[in-house]
GROMACS .gro file of C-alpha atoms in nm:
model
  469
    1MET     CA    1   5.921 -14.246  -0.336
    2PRO     CA    2   5.906 -13.945  -0.565
    3ALA     CA    3   5.912 -14.127  -0.897
    4GLU     CA    4   6.058 -13.927  -1.192
    5ASN     CA    5   6.130 -13.563  -1.260
    6PRO     CA    6   5.774 -13.372  -1.227
    7TYR     CA    7   5.928 -13.060  -1.412
    8VAL     CA    8   5.923 -13.084  -1.812
    9GLY     CA    9   6.208 -12.802  -1.814
   10PRO     CA   10   6.277 -12.544  -2.121
   11ARG     CA   11   6.033 -12.742  -2.314
   12ALA     CA   12   5.586 -12.672  -2.382
   13PHE     CA   13   5.381 -12.844  -2.202
   14ARG     CA   14   5.172 -13.116  -2.364
   15ARG     CA   15   4.802 -13.167  -2.407
   16ASP     CA   16   4.819 -13.460  -2.176
   17GLU     CA   17   5.042 -13.285  -1.950
   18HIS     CA   18   4.869 -13.041  -1.621
   19LEU     CA   19   4.963 -12.695  -1.609
   20PRO     CA   20   5.050 -12.635  -1.253
   21ASN     CA   21   4.935 -12.253  -1.292
   22ARG     CA   22   4.737 -12.035  -1.489
   23GLN     CA   23   4.441 -12.165  -1.490
   24HIS     CA   24   4.254 -11.840  -1.408
   25VAL     CA   25   4.425 -11.688  -1.705
   26ALA     CA   26   4.321 -12.022  -1.904
   27ARG     CA   27   3.960 -11.952  -1.853
   28GLU     CA   28   3.960 -11.591  -1.905
   29LEU     CA   29   4.100 -11.690  -2.249
   30ALA     CA   30   3.838 -11.937  -2.377
   31ASP     CA   31   3.599 -11.787  -2.208
   32LEU     CA   32   3.704 -11.441  -2.490
   33VAL     CA   33   3.734 -11.687  -2.788
   34ILE     CA   34   3.380 -11.868  -2.649
   35ALA     CA   35   3.224 -11.485  -2.670
   36GLU     CA   36   3.423 -11.343  -2.941
   37ARG     CA   37   3.492 -11.616  -3.131
   38ILE     CA   38   3.829 -11.494  -3.299
   39VAL     CA   39   4.040 -11.437  -3.026
   40LEU     CA   40   4.412 -11.324  -3.087
   41LEU     CA   41   4.676 -11.405  -2.822
   42HIS     CA   42   4.982 -11.229  -2.757
   43ALA     CA   43   5.270 -11.238  -2.594
   44PRO     CA   44   5.662 -11.167  -2.545
   45SER     CA   45   5.868 -11.441  -2.677
   46GLY     CA   46   5.945 -11.746  -2.341
   47ALA     CA   47   5.582 -11.643  -2.204
   48GLY     CA   48   5.397 -11.995  -2.213
   49LYS     CA   49   5.153 -11.948  -2.514
   50THR     CA   50   5.213 -12.265  -2.677
   51SER     CA   51   5.192 -12.415  -2.292
   52LEU     CA   52   4.886 -12.207  -2.246
   53ILE     CA   53   4.646 -12.318  -2.511
   54GLN     CA   54   4.842 -12.674  -2.547
   55ALA     CA   55   4.796 -12.780  -2.174
   56ALA     CA   56   4.456 -12.575  -2.032
   57VAL     CA   57   4.263 -12.379  -2.263
   58ALA     CA   58   4.244 -12.663  -2.556
   59ARG     CA   59   4.077 -12.873  -2.245
   60MET     CA   60   3.879 -12.637  -2.117
   61LEU     CA   61   3.698 -12.555  -2.486
   62ARG     CA   62   3.688 -12.939  -2.486
   63SER     CA   63   3.482 -12.949  -2.125
   64ASP     CA   64   3.268 -12.643  -2.292
   65GLY     CA   65   3.116 -12.804  -2.589
   66PHE     CA   66   3.429 -12.683  -2.859
   67LEU     CA   67   3.625 -12.923  -3.030
   68PRO     CA   68   3.992 -12.716  -3.059
   69THR     CA   69   4.203 -12.877  -3.326
   70THR     CA   70   4.587 -12.944  -3.263
   71PRO     CA   71   4.798 -12.595  -3.280
   72ALA     CA   72   4.890 -12.604  -3.642
   73ARG     CA   73   5.199 -12.366  -3.772
   74VAL     CA   74   5.290 -12.156  -4.108
   75ASP     CA   75   5.649 -12.328  -4.109
   76LYS     CA   76   5.645 -12.545  -4.377
   77PRO     CA   77   5.820 -12.528  -4.700
   78ALA     CA   78   5.691 -12.446  -4.966
   79PRO     CA   79   5.491 -12.730  -5.164
   80ALA     CA   80   5.527 -12.775  -5.536
   81ARG     CA   81   5.292 -12.563  -5.646
   82GLY     CA   82   4.982 -12.393  -5.370
   83ASN     CA   83   5.023 -12.156  -5.096
   84ARG     CA   84   5.271 -12.224  -4.860
   85TYR     CA   85   5.130 -12.084  -4.571
   86VAL     CA   86   4.763 -12.266  -4.645
   87HIS     CA   87   4.970 -12.557  -4.710
   88SER     CA   88   5.143 -12.611  -4.405
   89ILE     CA   89   4.821 -12.553  -4.198
   90GLY     CA   90   4.673 -12.849  -4.391
   91VAL     CA   91   5.014 -13.034  -4.290
   92ASP     CA   92   4.954 -13.028  -3.963
   93LEU     CA   93   4.615 -13.072  -3.985
   94LEU     CA   94   4.542 -13.336  -4.195
   95GLY     CA   95   4.887 -13.493  -4.247
   96ALA     CA   96   5.125 -13.493  -4.581
   97GLU     CA   97   5.047 -13.770  -4.703
   98THR     CA   98   4.678 -13.624  -4.770
   99PRO     CA   99   4.492 -13.666  -5.138
  100GLY     CA  100   4.560 -13.318  -5.270
  101LEU     CA  101   4.685 -13.159  -5.000
  102ASP     CA  102   4.826 -12.850  -5.193
  103ASP     CA  103   4.515 -12.816  -5.423
  104LEU     CA  104   4.270 -12.727  -5.110
  105THR     CA  105   4.219 -12.376  -4.899
  106VAL     CA  106   4.165 -12.313  -4.604
  107GLY     CA  107   3.828 -12.374  -4.534
  108GLU     CA  108   3.867 -12.674  -4.708
  109ILE     CA  109   4.123 -12.805  -4.492
  110VAL     CA  110   3.856 -12.763  -4.220
  111GLU     CA  111   3.581 -12.964  -4.351
  112ARG     CA  112   3.750 -13.278  -4.365
  113LEU     CA  113   3.900 -13.211  -4.024
  114GLU     CA  114   3.815 -13.572  -3.756
  115PRO     CA  115   3.595 -13.581  -3.579
  116PRO     CA  116   3.298 -13.470  -3.769
  117LEU     CA  117   3.074 -13.207  -3.587
  118LEU     CA  118   2.724 -13.279  -3.388
  119GLU     CA  119   2.509 -13.031  -3.349
  120GLY     CA  120   2.572 -12.786  -3.165
  121THR     CA  121   2.948 -12.837  -3.103
  122ALA     CA  122   3.144 -12.552  -3.273
  123ARG     CA  123   3.536 -12.616  -3.441
  124VAL     CA  124   3.835 -12.423  -3.316
  125LEU     CA  125   4.111 -12.315  -3.526
  126VAL     CA  126   4.464 -12.304  -3.356
  127ILE     CA  127   4.753 -12.129  -3.484
  128ASP     CA  128   5.023 -12.128  -3.326
  129GLN     CA  129   5.318 -11.882  -3.371
  130LEU     CA  130   5.176 -11.683  -3.624
  131GLU     CA  131   5.454 -11.469  -3.641
  132GLU     CA  132   5.674 -11.673  -3.869
  133ILE     CA  133   5.388 -11.577  -4.194
  134LEU     CA  134   5.576 -11.217  -4.136
  135THR     CA  135   5.980 -11.412  -4.085
  136LEU     CA  136   5.988 -11.669  -4.354
  137ASP     CA  137   6.012 -11.517  -4.667
  138PRO     CA  138   5.906 -11.088  -4.548
  139THR     CA  139   5.920 -11.033  -4.992
  140ASP     CA  140   5.688 -11.250  -5.045
  141ARG     CA  141   5.404 -11.061  -4.981
  142ASP     CA  142   5.076 -11.255  -5.177
  143ALA     CA  143   5.136 -11.524  -5.010
  144THR     CA  144   5.117 -11.362  -4.658
  145GLU     CA  145   4.775 -11.154  -4.862
  146GLU     CA  146   4.605 -11.463  -5.040
  147PHE     CA  147   4.705 -11.696  -4.689
  148PHE     CA  148   4.475 -11.413  -4.454
  149ARG     CA  149   4.209 -11.407  -4.754
  150GLN     CA  150   4.130 -11.755  -4.736
  151LEU     CA  151   4.171 -11.761  -4.302
  152GLY     CA  152   3.909 -11.467  -4.348
  153ALA     CA  153   3.654 -11.630  -4.612
  154ALA     CA  154   3.654 -11.945  -4.405
  155LEU     CA  155   3.602 -11.779  -4.104
  156SER     CA  156   3.338 -11.554  -4.291
  157ASP     CA  157   3.004 -11.768  -4.204
  158GLY     CA  158   3.083 -11.740  -3.833
  159THR     CA  159   3.049 -12.093  -3.732
  160LEU     CA  160   3.388 -12.127  -3.693
  161PHE     CA  161   3.571 -11.997  -3.403
  162ALA     CA  162   4.006 -11.902  -3.423
  163LEU     CA  163   4.208 -11.865  -3.171
  164LEU     CA  164   4.598 -11.723  -3.330
  165ALA     CA  165   4.905 -11.682  -3.138
  166VAL     CA  166   5.148 -11.425  -3.234
  167ARG     CA  167   5.530 -11.301  -3.020
  168GLU     CA  168   5.384 -10.932  -2.983
  169ASP     CA  169   5.654 -10.757  -3.111
  170TYR     CA  170   5.504 -10.870  -3.400
  171MET     CA  171   5.185 -10.789  -3.387
  172GLY     CA  172   5.246 -10.423  -3.634
  173GLY     CA  173   5.325 -10.618  -3.930
  174LEU     CA  174   5.035 -10.771  -3.853
  175ASP     CA  175   4.803 -10.454  -3.954
  176ARG     CA  176   4.805 -10.483  -4.337
  177TYR     CA  177   4.648 -10.780  -4.306
  178LEU     CA  178   4.370 -10.745  -4.053
  179ARG     CA  179   4.080 -10.588  -4.323
  180PHE     CA  180   4.110 -10.954  -4.469
  181LEU     CA  181   3.933 -11.108  -4.128
  182PRO     CA  182   3.614 -11.077  -3.983
  183GLY     CA  183   3.645 -10.794  -3.648
  184ARG     CA  184   3.969 -10.701  -3.738
  185LEU     CA  185   4.114 -10.974  -3.459
  186ARG     CA  186   3.933 -10.622  -3.223
  187ALA     CA  187   3.952 -10.925  -2.964
  188ARG     CA  188   4.235 -10.969  -2.812
  189PHE     CA  189   4.456 -11.078  -2.483
  190ARG     CA  190   4.780 -11.105  -2.340
  191LEU     CA  191   5.003 -11.316  -2.162
  192ASP     CA  192   5.246 -11.195  -1.940
  193PHE     CA  193   5.498 -11.358  -1.780
  194LEU     CA  194   5.494 -11.547  -1.421
  195ASP     CA  195   5.377 -11.346  -1.129
  196HIS     CA  196   5.521 -11.390  -0.775
  197ASP     CA  197   5.137 -11.633  -0.717
  198GLU     CA  198   5.193 -11.837  -1.045
  199ALA     CA  199   5.536 -11.900  -1.012
  200LEU     CA  200   5.532 -12.026  -0.689
  201ALA     CA  201   5.266 -12.267  -0.824
  202ALA     CA  202   5.515 -12.343  -1.136
  203VAL     CA  203   5.756 -12.441  -0.865
  204ARG     CA  204   5.540 -12.589  -0.547
  205ARG     CA  205   5.266 -12.780  -0.738
  206PRO     CA  206   5.449 -13.068  -0.990
  207ALA     CA  207   5.626 -13.190  -0.672
  208ALA     CA  208   5.315 -13.147  -0.453
  209GLU     CA  209   5.167 -13.464  -0.702
  210GLN     CA  210   5.498 -13.591  -0.617
  211ARG     CA  211   5.400 -13.595  -0.281
  212VAL     CA  212   5.759 -13.377  -0.232
  213SER     CA  213   5.646 -13.067   0.029
  214PHE     CA  214   5.874 -12.769   0.034
  215VAL     CA  215   5.975 -12.620   0.379
  216ASP     CA  216   5.843 -12.272   0.506
  217GLY     CA  217   6.004 -12.007   0.261
  218ALA     CA  218   6.182 -12.241   0.043
  219ALA     CA  219   5.962 -12.168  -0.267
  220GLU     CA  220   5.935 -11.822  -0.133
  221LYS     CA  221   6.377 -11.819  -0.193
  222LEU     CA  222   6.382 -11.981  -0.519
  223VAL     CA  223   6.115 -11.730  -0.672
  224ASP     CA  224   6.314 -11.489  -0.534
  225ARG     CA  225   6.670 -11.539  -0.685
  226LEU     CA  226   6.484 -11.558  -1.027
  227ALA     CA  227   6.309 -11.260  -1.002
  228ARG     CA  228   6.598 -11.098  -1.022
  229ALA     CA  229   6.650 -10.818  -1.372
  230ARG     CA  230   6.983 -10.657  -1.446
  231VAL     CA  231   6.945 -10.265  -1.454
  232ASP     CA  232   7.238 -10.043  -1.593
  233ARG     CA  233   7.322  -9.698  -1.397
  234PRO     CA  234   7.373  -9.341  -1.567
  235ASP     CA  235   7.704  -9.366  -1.416
  236GLY     CA  236   7.782  -9.713  -1.617
  237SER     CA  237   7.709  -9.938  -1.281
  238ASP     CA  238   7.532 -10.212  -1.265
  239HIS     CA  239   7.258 -10.366  -1.034
  240TRP     CA  240   7.072 -10.680  -0.974
  241LEU     CA  241   6.682 -10.553  -0.899
  242ARG     CA  242   6.377 -10.734  -0.756
  243SER     CA  243   6.158 -10.828  -1.086
  244PRO     CA  244   5.790 -10.884  -1.054
  245TYR     CA  245   5.803 -11.149  -1.329
  246VAL     CA  246   5.973 -11.448  -1.371
  247GLU     CA  247   6.050 -11.613  -1.701
  248PRO     CA  248   5.913 -11.956  -1.726
  249PHE     CA  249   6.198 -12.059  -1.895
  250GLN     CA  250   6.440 -12.002  -1.615
  251LEU     CA  251   6.229 -12.131  -1.411
  252GLN     CA  252   6.134 -12.446  -1.560
  253VAL     CA  253   6.522 -12.520  -1.597
  254VAL     CA  254   6.605 -12.495  -1.231
  255CYS     CA  255   6.354 -12.655  -1.129
  256ARG     CA  256   6.416 -12.929  -1.279
  257THR     CA  257   6.778 -12.885  -1.119
  258LEU     CA  258   6.640 -12.846  -0.844
  259TRP     CA  259   6.472 -13.170  -0.808
  260ARG     CA  260   6.777 -13.351  -0.958
  261ILE     CA  261   6.995 -13.216  -0.679
  262THR     CA  262   6.760 -13.301  -0.402
  263ALA     CA  263   6.760 -13.666  -0.558
  264ALA     CA  264   7.150 -13.724  -0.569
  265GLN     CA  265   7.123 -13.639  -0.219
  266CYS     CA  266   6.865 -13.872  -0.160
  267GLU     CA  267   6.683 -14.084  -0.331
  268ASN     CA  268   6.448 -14.144  -0.127
  269PHE     CA  269   6.287 -13.817   0.024
  270ASP     CA  270   5.957 -13.630   0.082
  271GLU     CA  271   6.053 -13.277   0.114
  272ILE     CA  272   6.289 -12.998  -0.018
  273GLY     CA  273   6.433 -12.793   0.223
  274MET     CA  274   6.606 -12.472   0.226
  275GLY     CA  275   6.965 -12.590   0.213
  276ASP     CA  276   6.845 -12.771  -0.119
  277VAL     CA  277   6.713 -12.454  -0.284
  278GLU     CA  278   7.100 -12.273  -0.177
  279ARG     CA  279   7.257 -12.553  -0.304
  280VAL     CA  280   7.091 -12.500  -0.693
  281ASP     CA  281   7.310 -12.263  -0.839
  282ILE     CA  282   7.104 -12.086  -1.151
  283ASP     CA  283   7.358 -11.968  -1.318
  284ARG     CA  284   7.539 -12.367  -1.353
  285ALA     CA  285   7.204 -12.433  -1.451
  286LEU     CA  286   7.194 -12.239  -1.724
  287SER     CA  287   7.518 -12.377  -1.839
  288ARG     CA  288   7.439 -12.680  -1.837
  289TYR     CA  289   7.106 -12.620  -2.077
  290TYR     CA  290   7.268 -12.387  -2.300
  291GLY     CA  291   7.546 -12.649  -2.357
  292ASN     CA  292   7.331 -12.949  -2.356
  293ALA     CA  293   7.144 -12.721  -2.640
  294LEU     CA  294   7.458 -12.646  -2.824
  295ALA     CA  295   7.558 -12.985  -2.827
  296GLU     CA  296   7.241 -13.070  -2.992
  297LEU     CA  297   7.263 -12.880  -3.257
  298GLU     CA  298   7.576 -13.017  -3.320
  299ARG     CA  299   7.433 -13.386  -3.372
  300GLU     CA  300   7.127 -13.221  -3.599
  301LEU     CA  301   7.255 -12.953  -3.823
  302GLY     CA  302   7.594 -13.080  -3.789
  303VAL     CA  303   7.719 -12.739  -3.744
  304ASP     CA  304   8.026 -12.644  -3.553
  305GLN     CA  305   7.945 -12.611  -3.194
  306ARG     CA  306   8.243 -12.395  -3.160
  307ALA     CA  307   8.170 -12.090  -3.368
  308VAL     CA  308   7.765 -12.083  -3.270
  309ARG     CA  309   7.968 -12.050  -2.912
  310GLU     CA  310   8.169 -11.798  -3.009
  311TRP     CA  311   7.923 -11.623  -3.182
  312PHE     CA  312   7.767 -11.594  -2.885
  313GLU     CA  313   8.004 -11.433  -2.689
  314ASP     CA  314   8.184 -11.192  -2.987
  315GLU     CA  315   7.822 -11.117  -3.106
  316LEU     CA  316   7.542 -11.114  -2.841
  317ILE     CA  317   7.805 -10.985  -2.505
  318THR     CA  318   7.994 -10.674  -2.474
  319ALA     CA  319   8.357 -10.673  -2.278
  320ARG     CA  320   8.144 -10.536  -1.976
  321ARG     CA  321   7.932 -10.813  -1.996
  322PHE     CA  322   7.628 -10.615  -2.121
  323ARG     CA  323   7.344 -10.789  -2.340
  324ALA     CA  324   7.425 -10.674  -2.736
  325GLN     CA  325   7.277 -10.712  -3.060
  326THR     CA  326   7.360 -10.869  -3.387
  327THR     CA  327   7.298 -10.892  -3.743
  328ASP     CA  328   7.476 -11.109  -3.825
  329PRO     CA  329   7.434 -11.543  -3.820
  330PRO     CA  330   7.685 -11.740  -3.680
  331VAL     CA  331   7.760 -11.938  -3.948
  332PRO     CA  332   7.706 -11.850  -4.314
  333GLY     CA  333   7.438 -11.900  -4.575
  334GLU     CA  334   7.112 -12.118  -4.508
  335LEU     CA  335   7.249 -12.313  -4.245
  336GLY     CA  336   7.285 -11.983  -4.067
  337VAL     CA  337   6.933 -11.913  -4.065
  338ARG     CA  338   6.836 -12.271  -3.970
  339VAL     CA  339   7.067 -12.238  -3.647
  340LEU     CA  340   6.922 -11.893  -3.570
  341ASP     CA  341   6.573 -12.069  -3.587
  342ALA     CA  342   6.689 -12.325  -3.352
  343LEU     CA  343   6.845 -12.067  -3.089
  344GLU     CA  344   6.511 -11.950  -3.070
  345ASP     CA  345   6.312 -12.202  -3.071
  346ALA     CA  346   6.488 -12.276  -2.731
  347TYR     CA  347   6.481 -11.991  -2.580
  348LEU     CA  348   6.799 -11.883  -2.615
  349ILE     CA  349   6.809 -11.593  -2.834
  350ARG     CA  350   6.550 -11.312  -2.955
  351ALA     CA  351   6.422 -11.182  -3.249
  352ASP     CA  352   6.408 -10.787  -3.252
  353THR     CA  353   6.259 -10.617  -3.672
  354ARG     CA  354   6.317 -10.308  -3.636
  355ALA     CA  355   6.306 -10.135  -4.011
  356GLY     CA  356   6.247 -10.416  -4.205
  357THR     CA  357   6.574 -10.535  -4.038
  358THR     CA  358   6.583 -10.830  -3.777
  359TRP     CA  359   6.858 -10.751  -3.419
  360TYR     CA  360   6.930 -11.026  -3.229
  361GLU     CA  361   7.021 -11.122  -2.860
  362LEU     CA  362   6.980 -11.301  -2.578
  363ALA     CA  363   6.683 -11.408  -2.393
  364HIS     CA  364   6.753 -11.274  -2.091
  365ASP     CA  365   7.062 -11.107  -1.882
  366ARG     CA  366   7.092 -11.418  -1.653
  367LEU     CA  367   7.231 -11.616  -1.981
  368ILE     CA  368   7.539 -11.404  -1.968
  369THR     CA  369   7.732 -11.592  -1.678
  370ALA     CA  370   7.614 -11.904  -1.803
  371VAL     CA  371   7.753 -11.894  -2.160
  372ILE     CA  372   8.093 -11.715  -2.050
  373ASP     CA  373   8.134 -12.031  -1.787
  374ALA     CA  374   7.941 -12.238  -2.018
  375ASN     CA  375   8.246 -12.171  -2.338
  376GLN     CA  376   8.497 -12.145  -2.064
  377ALA     CA  377   8.495 -12.522  -1.913
  378TRP     CA  378   8.398 -12.647  -2.277
  379ARG     CA  379   8.712 -12.418  -2.394
  380HIS     CA  380   8.918 -12.616  -2.143
  381ALA     CA  381   8.797 -12.909  -2.163
  382THR     CA  382   8.788 -12.937  -2.577
  383LEU     CA  383   9.083 -12.732  -2.660
  384GLU     CA  384   9.482 -12.724  -2.656
  385PRO     CA  385   9.632 -12.501  -2.414
  386TRP     CA  386   9.736 -12.250  -2.609
  387GLN     CA  387   9.447 -12.238  -2.757
  388VAL     CA  388   9.279 -12.182  -2.477
  389ALA     CA  389   9.560 -11.886  -2.425
  390ALA     CA  390   9.469 -11.765  -2.734
  391TYR     CA  391   9.076 -11.701  -2.637
  392ASP     CA  392   9.207 -11.567  -2.266
  393TRP     CA  393   9.419 -11.265  -2.555
  394HIS     CA  394   9.164 -11.192  -2.758
  395ARG     CA  395   8.872 -11.122  -2.475
  396ASN     CA  396   9.103 -10.913  -2.267
  397HIS     CA  397   9.174 -10.692  -2.522
  398ARG     CA  398   9.451 -10.871  -2.656
  399GLN     CA  399   9.698 -10.733  -2.450
  400SER     CA  400  10.109 -10.862  -2.439
  401ALA     CA  401  10.071 -11.020  -2.071
  402PHE     CA  402   9.840 -11.264  -2.219
  403LEU     CA  403  10.062 -11.354  -2.470
  404LEU     CA  404  10.272 -11.730  -2.497
  405THR     CA  405  10.603 -11.759  -2.347
  406GLY     CA  406  10.853 -12.033  -2.238
  407ASP     CA  407  10.782 -12.372  -2.271
  408ALA     CA  408  10.400 -12.311  -2.337
  409LEU     CA  409  10.543 -12.070  -2.676
  410ARG     CA  410  10.793 -12.375  -2.801
  411LEU     CA  411  10.462 -12.673  -2.755
  412ALA     CA  412  10.276 -12.397  -2.987
  413PRO     CA  413  10.220 -12.457  -3.322
  414ARG     CA  414  10.408 -12.250  -3.621
  415PRO     CA  415  10.152 -11.913  -3.777
  416ALA     CA  416  10.186 -12.051  -4.111
  417ALA     CA  417  10.036 -12.398  -3.981
  418THR     CA  418   9.683 -12.519  -4.187
  419GLY     CA  419   9.379 -12.460  -3.997
  420LEU     CA  420   9.445 -12.234  -3.783
  421ALA     CA  421   9.160 -11.938  -3.671
  422ASP     CA  422   9.204 -11.590  -3.734
  423VAL     CA  423   9.238 -11.492  -3.369
  424GLU     CA  424   9.437 -11.817  -3.303
  425ARG     CA  425   9.672 -11.699  -3.577
  426GLU     CA  426   9.747 -11.379  -3.485
  427PHE     CA  427   9.763 -11.525  -3.106
  428LEU     CA  428  10.050 -11.682  -3.233
  429LEU     CA  429  10.219 -11.466  -3.484
  430ARG     CA  430  10.196 -11.154  -3.194
  431SER     CA  431  10.340 -11.420  -2.953
  432PHE     CA  432  10.620 -11.551  -3.163
  433ASP     CA  433  10.689 -11.202  -3.239
  434GLU     CA  434  10.712 -11.070  -2.846
  435ALA     CA  435  10.979 -11.366  -2.796
  436GLY     CA  436  11.196 -11.282  -3.029
  437LEU     CA  437  11.189 -10.892  -2.917
  438ALA     CA  438  11.255 -11.034  -2.576
  439SER     CA  439  11.527 -11.231  -2.703
  440ALA     CA  440  11.712 -10.961  -2.875
  441ARG     CA  441  11.672 -10.725  -2.577
  442GLY     CA  442  11.846 -11.027  -2.341
  443ALA     CA  443  12.133 -11.028  -2.709
  444THR     CA  444  12.164 -10.639  -2.628
  445SER     CA  445  12.207 -10.637  -2.271
  446ARG     CA  446  12.428 -10.919  -2.229
  447LEU     CA  447  12.624 -10.732  -2.484
  448ALA     CA  448  12.605 -10.414  -2.268
  449LEU     CA  449  12.701 -10.587  -1.972
  450LEU     CA  450  13.069 -10.759  -2.168
  451ALA     CA  451  13.165 -10.392  -2.270
  452ALA     CA  452  13.103 -10.212  -1.913
  453ALA     CA  453  13.280 -10.550  -1.844
  454GLU     CA  454  13.619 -10.506  -2.060
  455ALA     CA  455  13.607 -10.091  -1.983
  456VAL     CA  456  13.656 -10.218  -1.635
  457VAL     CA  457  13.957 -10.432  -1.679
  458ILE     CA  458  14.113 -10.156  -1.905
  459VAL     CA  459  14.039  -9.955  -1.676
  460VAL     CA  460  14.227 -10.150  -1.380
  461LEU     CA  461  14.551 -10.235  -1.609
  462THR     CA  462  14.541  -9.863  -1.682
  463VAL     CA  463  14.582  -9.806  -1.326
  464LEU     CA  464  14.801 -10.073  -1.224
  465LEU     CA  465  15.015  -9.978  -1.570
  466VAL     CA  466  15.050  -9.623  -1.419
  467VAL     CA  467  15.166  -9.787  -1.066
  468LEU     CA  468  15.409  -9.996  -1.158
  469THR     CA  469  15.626  -9.718  -1.444
   0.00000   0.00000   0.00000
């Protein structure tokens, strides 16, 4: 009987897990590190850099006699003294309780690593998500320069190897610091999204490890459904066209859902058929993931989930259901920055920095329908009917046809009530105003009818009077 779900979902593959594809890519990258000593790995957001390093490249380097470090990051808060980025590396590699950590240089941190090097072995310093050194505090250029000076000094004796991973849209920001590094990061390796064969392997192999197979054409059907991109036409129309790539994040979310659906149909299954694949609603799988991510965000950071959901629809999706961009966070202040970081880590949004300004957008077109459907379901399950009506009115260009009337209006709160959102208050004001106008129009019509009736009576009486006289 199949055991636990073999698909990891939206998180990265870990060191003790087996990457189901890209073994040839991992081998090329490991060989490049061995040959060039210092390598910059760059890729678009969500392409799987961390998974490749943790579950494949590091294992290959160890089998070749190297000692790669666990992937370190530069994302820790600034310490009381010392360089925050050097401190971050030290926290990840040595531990936060290491005595005198704030005073150590990058080279001294590497020297203290365990296990000690044996003759004929070499250490590989792995730094993941290096773009954070450019985004955490763009004004702290001195600290950034000092970090690269120390990193260059640690690499200058020729014994330490390094693998640095960065999102490719931040590569330009590294240019001013290349002069501090030996070779100026001339050795570079680009990781792209999954091609067709890599996507098929990512679908089939985890299931095969559980002795479950896909019937002929089923895995191909799933990959074909995932490899779709929305393309705008000059005439304003849009089409979903086949893309040469699949995003690992989407594939893992959908495959994990596929396994769960199949197991619900038959607990003891050994085959996934075409019908199982067709039952998977890709947008619904993403909707569920989006909803779970926002619920987790609310638990972890205490942010109002409704505010985040409205931010997604108002700021990131146009009325015609295209992706939009914004520079504003869902909530103000430091909490808003933390929310943006969490949403980016969850691959729901991606950031794009241009001319010193960071813009945010949905990570994929597939998320448009997923977000709208998830938000609509959440509103119906959570909000009052009049609040749902207020949203529908707002999203439909505030047409009068969507305003409250009759019993629905009588059950709604007054516009002066406390705790109302701006849109809700305006919606209620318009609804009550329209109801008042309707009442006035009704009264006017009744008066006109009475006047007409009186005129008819007067005419009839006049005729009768003439006849009788």
